[in-house]
PDB file of C-alpha atoms in Angstrom:
ATOM      1  CA  UNK A  11      47.144 -33.158  29.794  1.00  0.00           C
ATOM      2  CA  UNK A  12      50.695 -31.930  30.481  1.00  0.00           C
ATOM      3  CA  UNK A  13      50.868 -34.258  33.589  1.00  0.00           C
ATOM      4  CA  UNK A  14      49.829 -37.248  31.443  1.00  0.00           C
ATOM      5  CA  UNK A  15      52.511 -36.190  28.940  1.00  0.00           C
ATOM      6  CA  UNK A  16      55.095 -36.333  31.590  1.00  0.00           C
ATOM      7  CA  UNK A  17      54.007 -39.525  33.173  1.00  0.00           C
ATOM      8  CA  UNK A  18      54.133 -41.275  29.793  1.00  0.00           C
ATOM      9  CA  UNK A  19      57.676 -39.951  28.989  1.00  0.00           C
ATOM     10  CA  UNK A  20      58.971 -40.522  32.196  1.00  0.00           C
ATOM     11  CA  UNK A  21      57.763 -44.283  32.349  1.00  0.00           C
ATOM     12  CA  UNK A  22      58.619 -44.686  28.721  1.00  0.00           C
ATOM     13  CA  UNK A  23      62.217 -43.816  29.534  1.00  0.00           C
ATOM     14  CA  UNK A  24      62.271 -45.877  32.700  1.00  0.00           C
ATOM     15  CA  UNK A  25      61.095 -48.941  30.634  1.00  0.00           C
ATOM     16  CA  UNK A  26      63.397 -48.671  27.787  1.00  0.00           C
ATOM     17  CA  UNK A  27      64.981 -52.028  27.427  1.00  0.00           C
ATOM     18  CA  UNK A  28      68.785 -52.535  28.379  1.00  0.00           C
ATOM     19  CA  UNK A  29      71.163 -55.453  27.751  1.00  0.00           C
ATOM     20  CA  UNK A  30      69.949 -56.673  31.145  1.00  0.00           C
ATOM     21  CA  UNK A  31      66.241 -56.552  30.310  1.00  0.00           C
ATOM     22  CA  UNK A  32      63.717 -59.658  30.072  1.00  0.00           C
ATOM     23  CA  UNK A  33      62.487 -60.868  26.814  1.00  0.00           C
ATOM     24  CA  UNK A  34      59.118 -59.100  27.271  1.00  0.00           C
ATOM     25  CA  UNK A  35      60.697 -55.765  28.019  1.00  0.00           C
ATOM     26  CA  UNK A  36      63.055 -56.149  25.038  1.00  0.00           C
ATOM     27  CA  UNK A  37      59.819 -56.230  22.859  1.00  0.00           C
ATOM     28  CA  UNK A  38      58.569 -52.893  24.078  1.00  0.00           C
ATOM     29  CA  UNK A  39      60.047 -51.074  21.018  1.00  0.00           C
ATOM     30  CA  UNK A  40      58.070 -53.126  18.483  1.00  0.00           C
ATOM     31  CA  UNK A  41      54.911 -52.189  20.302  1.00  0.00           C
ATOM     32  CA  UNK A  42      55.971 -48.588  20.637  1.00  0.00           C
ATOM     33  CA  UNK A  43      56.903 -48.581  17.054  1.00  0.00           C
ATOM     34  CA  UNK A  44      53.189 -49.220  16.186  1.00  0.00           C
ATOM     35  CA  UNK A  45      51.501 -47.294  19.227  1.00  0.00           C
ATOM     36  CA  UNK A  46      53.309 -44.019  18.457  1.00  0.00           C
ATOM     37  CA  UNK A  47      52.168 -43.437  14.825  1.00  0.00           C
ATOM     38  CA  UNK A  48      48.591 -44.673  15.747  1.00  0.00           C
ATOM     39  CA  UNK A  49      48.338 -42.216  18.569  1.00  0.00           C
ATOM     40  CA  UNK A  50      49.783 -39.474  16.380  1.00  0.00           C
ATOM     41  CA  UNK A  51      47.416 -40.278  13.585  1.00  0.00           C
ATOM     42  CA  UNK A  52      44.463 -40.405  16.009  1.00  0.00           C
ATOM     43  CA  UNK A  53      45.402 -36.826  17.250  1.00  0.00           C
ATOM     44  CA  UNK A  54      45.948 -35.396  13.793  1.00  0.00           C
ATOM     45  CA  UNK A  55      42.516 -36.840  12.605  1.00  0.00           C
ATOM     46  CA  UNK A  56      40.889 -35.194  15.616  1.00  0.00           C
ATOM     47  CA  UNK A  57      42.355 -31.929  15.173  1.00  0.00           C
ATOM     48  CA  UNK A  58      41.576 -31.848  11.539  1.00  0.00           C
ATOM     49  CA  UNK A  59      37.893 -33.074  12.041  1.00  0.00           C
ATOM     50  CA  UNK A  60      36.640 -32.546  15.670  1.00  0.00           C
ATOM     51  CA  UNK A  61      33.413 -34.154  14.831  1.00  0.00           C
ATOM     52  CA  UNK A  62      35.347 -37.387  15.003  1.00  0.00           C
ATOM     53  CA  UNK A  63      35.447 -37.136  18.780  1.00  0.00           C
ATOM     54  CA  UNK A  64      32.114 -35.185  19.394  1.00  0.00           C
ATOM     55  CA  UNK A  65      30.257 -37.839  17.653  1.00  0.00           C
ATOM     56  CA  UNK A  66      31.557 -40.825  19.361  1.00  0.00           C
ATOM     57  CA  UNK A  67      32.417 -39.537  23.048  1.00  0.00           C
ATOM     58  CA  UNK A  68      30.649 -37.234  25.475  1.00  0.00           C
ATOM     59  CA  UNK A  69      32.802 -34.108  26.882  1.00  0.00           C
ATOM     60  CA  UNK A  70      33.452 -36.072  29.976  1.00  0.00           C
ATOM     61  CA  UNK A  71      34.752 -39.189  28.127  1.00  0.00           C
ATOM     62  CA  UNK A  72      36.880 -37.132  25.659  1.00  0.00           C
ATOM     63  CA  UNK A  73      38.266 -35.240  28.846  1.00  0.00           C
ATOM     64  CA  UNK A  74      39.855 -38.529  29.793  1.00  0.00           C
ATOM     65  CA  UNK A  75      40.459 -40.425  26.564  1.00  0.00           C
ATOM     66  CA  UNK A  76      42.502 -37.523  24.721  1.00  0.00           C
ATOM     67  CA  UNK A  77      45.040 -37.238  27.608  1.00  0.00           C
ATOM     68  CA  UNK A  78      45.307 -40.979  27.787  1.00  0.00           C
ATOM     69  CA  UNK A  79      46.155 -40.871  23.914  1.00  0.00           C
ATOM     70  CA  UNK A  80      48.863 -38.273  24.555  1.00  0.00           C
ATOM     71  CA  UNK A  81      50.088 -40.395  27.601  1.00  0.00           C
ATOM     72  CA  UNK A  82      50.409 -43.407  25.297  1.00  0.00           C
ATOM     73  CA  UNK A  83      52.099 -41.270  22.715  1.00  0.00           C
ATOM     74  CA  UNK A  84      54.741 -39.893  24.934  1.00  0.00           C
ATOM     75  CA  UNK A  85      55.139 -43.310  26.714  1.00  0.00           C
ATOM     76  CA  UNK A  86      56.074 -44.755  23.149  1.00  0.00           C
ATOM     77  CA  UNK A  87      58.287 -41.620  22.432  1.00  0.00           C
ATOM     78  CA  UNK A  88      60.216 -41.766  25.573  1.00  0.00           C
ATOM     79  CA  UNK A  89      60.884 -45.541  25.353  1.00  0.00           C
ATOM     80  CA  UNK A  90      61.841 -45.459  21.810  1.00  0.00           C
ATOM     81  CA  UNK A  91      64.224 -42.462  22.099  1.00  0.00           C
ATOM     82  CA  UNK A  92      65.855 -43.990  25.290  1.00  0.00           C
ATOM     83  CA  UNK A  93      66.106 -47.437  23.411  1.00  0.00           C
ATOM     84  CA  UNK A  94      67.820 -46.086  20.473  1.00  0.00           C
ATOM     85  CA  UNK A  95      70.419 -43.917  22.564  1.00  0.00           C
ATOM     86  CA  UNK A  96      71.188 -47.104  24.638  1.00  0.00           C
ATOM     87  CA  UNK A  97      71.442 -49.101  21.616  1.00  0.00           C
ATOM     88  CA  UNK A  98      73.724 -46.585  19.991  1.00  0.00           C
ATOM     89  CA  UNK A  99      76.089 -46.572  23.058  1.00  0.00           C
ATOM     90  CA  UNK A 100      76.534 -50.372  22.935  1.00  0.00           C
ATOM     91  CA  UNK A 101      77.370 -50.368  19.029  1.00  0.00           C
ATOM     92  CA  UNK A 102      81.042 -49.327  19.710  1.00  0.00           C
ATOM     93  CA  UNK A 103      83.425 -49.699  22.437  1.00  0.00           C
ATOM     94  CA  UNK A 104      85.001 -46.443  21.802  1.00  0.00           C
ATOM     95  CA  UNK A 105      83.583 -43.451  23.941  1.00  0.00           C
ATOM     96  CA  UNK A 106      84.457 -40.874  21.304  1.00  0.00           C
ATOM     97  CA  UNK A 107      82.685 -42.644  18.663  1.00  0.00           C
ATOM     98  CA  UNK A 108      79.438 -43.439  20.706  1.00  0.00           C
ATOM     99  CA  UNK A 109      79.371 -39.700  21.591  1.00  0.00           C
ATOM    100  CA  UNK A 110      79.569 -38.787  17.935  1.00  0.00           C
ATOM    101  CA  UNK A 111      76.963 -41.130  17.079  1.00  0.00           C
ATOM    102  CA  UNK A 112      74.834 -39.715  19.723  1.00  0.00           C
ATOM    103  CA  UNK A 113      75.161 -36.436  18.503  1.00  0.00           C
ATOM    104  CA  UNK A 114      74.500 -37.186  14.985  1.00  0.00           C
ATOM    105  CA  UNK A 115      71.386 -39.064  16.045  1.00  0.00           C
ATOM    106  CA  UNK A 116      70.229 -36.020  18.217  1.00  0.00           C
ATOM    107  CA  UNK A 117      70.575 -33.819  15.259  1.00  0.00           C
ATOM    108  CA  UNK A 118      68.604 -36.094  13.064  1.00  0.00           C
ATOM    109  CA  UNK A 119      65.968 -36.471  15.528  1.00  0.00           C
ATOM    110  CA  UNK A 120      65.666 -32.711  15.856  1.00  0.00           C
ATOM    111  CA  UNK A 121      65.403 -32.206  12.234  1.00  0.00           C
ATOM    112  CA  UNK A 122      62.748 -35.042  12.097  1.00  0.00           C
ATOM    113  CA  UNK A 123      60.881 -33.381  14.743  1.00  0.00           C
ATOM    114  CA  UNK A 124      61.028 -30.053  12.742  1.00  0.00           C
ATOM    115  CA  UNK A 125      59.786 -31.704   9.718  1.00  0.00           C
ATOM    116  CA  UNK A 126      56.814 -33.521  11.453  1.00  0.00           C
ATOM    117  CA  UNK A 127      55.686 -30.213  12.870  1.00  0.00           C
ATOM    118  CA  UNK A 128      55.732 -28.446   9.484  1.00  0.00           C
ATOM    119  CA  UNK A 129      53.978 -31.093   7.965  1.00  0.00           C
ATOM    120  CA  UNK A 130      51.191 -31.279  10.786  1.00  0.00           C
ATOM    121  CA  UNK A 131      50.947 -27.546  10.843  1.00  0.00           C
ATOM    122  CA  UNK A 132      50.226 -27.789   6.934  1.00  0.00           C
ATOM    123  CA  UNK A 133      47.834 -30.796   7.412  1.00  0.00           C
ATOM    124  CA  UNK A 134      45.775 -29.143  10.264  1.00  0.00           C
ATOM    125  CA  UNK A 135      45.711 -25.534   8.604  1.00  0.00           C
ATOM    126  CA  UNK A 136      45.159 -26.536   5.027  1.00  0.00           C
ATOM    127  CA  UNK A 137      42.913 -29.522   5.133  1.00  0.00           C
ATOM    128  CA  UNK A 138      40.760 -28.394   8.296  1.00  0.00           C
TER     129      UNK A 138
END
């Protein structure tokens, strides 16, 4: 699972669109914006109700499908994080302003991750 997570994250960061990217690559964040919450929702649903997976997939199939869903999630995450930071860097010509913006974005991202973890913990533990 961790190997798929790393492959997804690194490949997502490598494919993040830049100003020199082609039109197809520049549309990847739109796809990532759909894939990321979809994969997250699937993983939460299967954690809350494990019969969702066991009713549909055999053990061997689930052992392949779940890591692939994690890989898609982290691909989208890596691409979106890199795309946002690259976009923020291009918003201003001042290096100091770009660093401040990146720092603020990093803080907001950490607070969002903390909030998502608390909410996910509550969902999995209280609705299970």
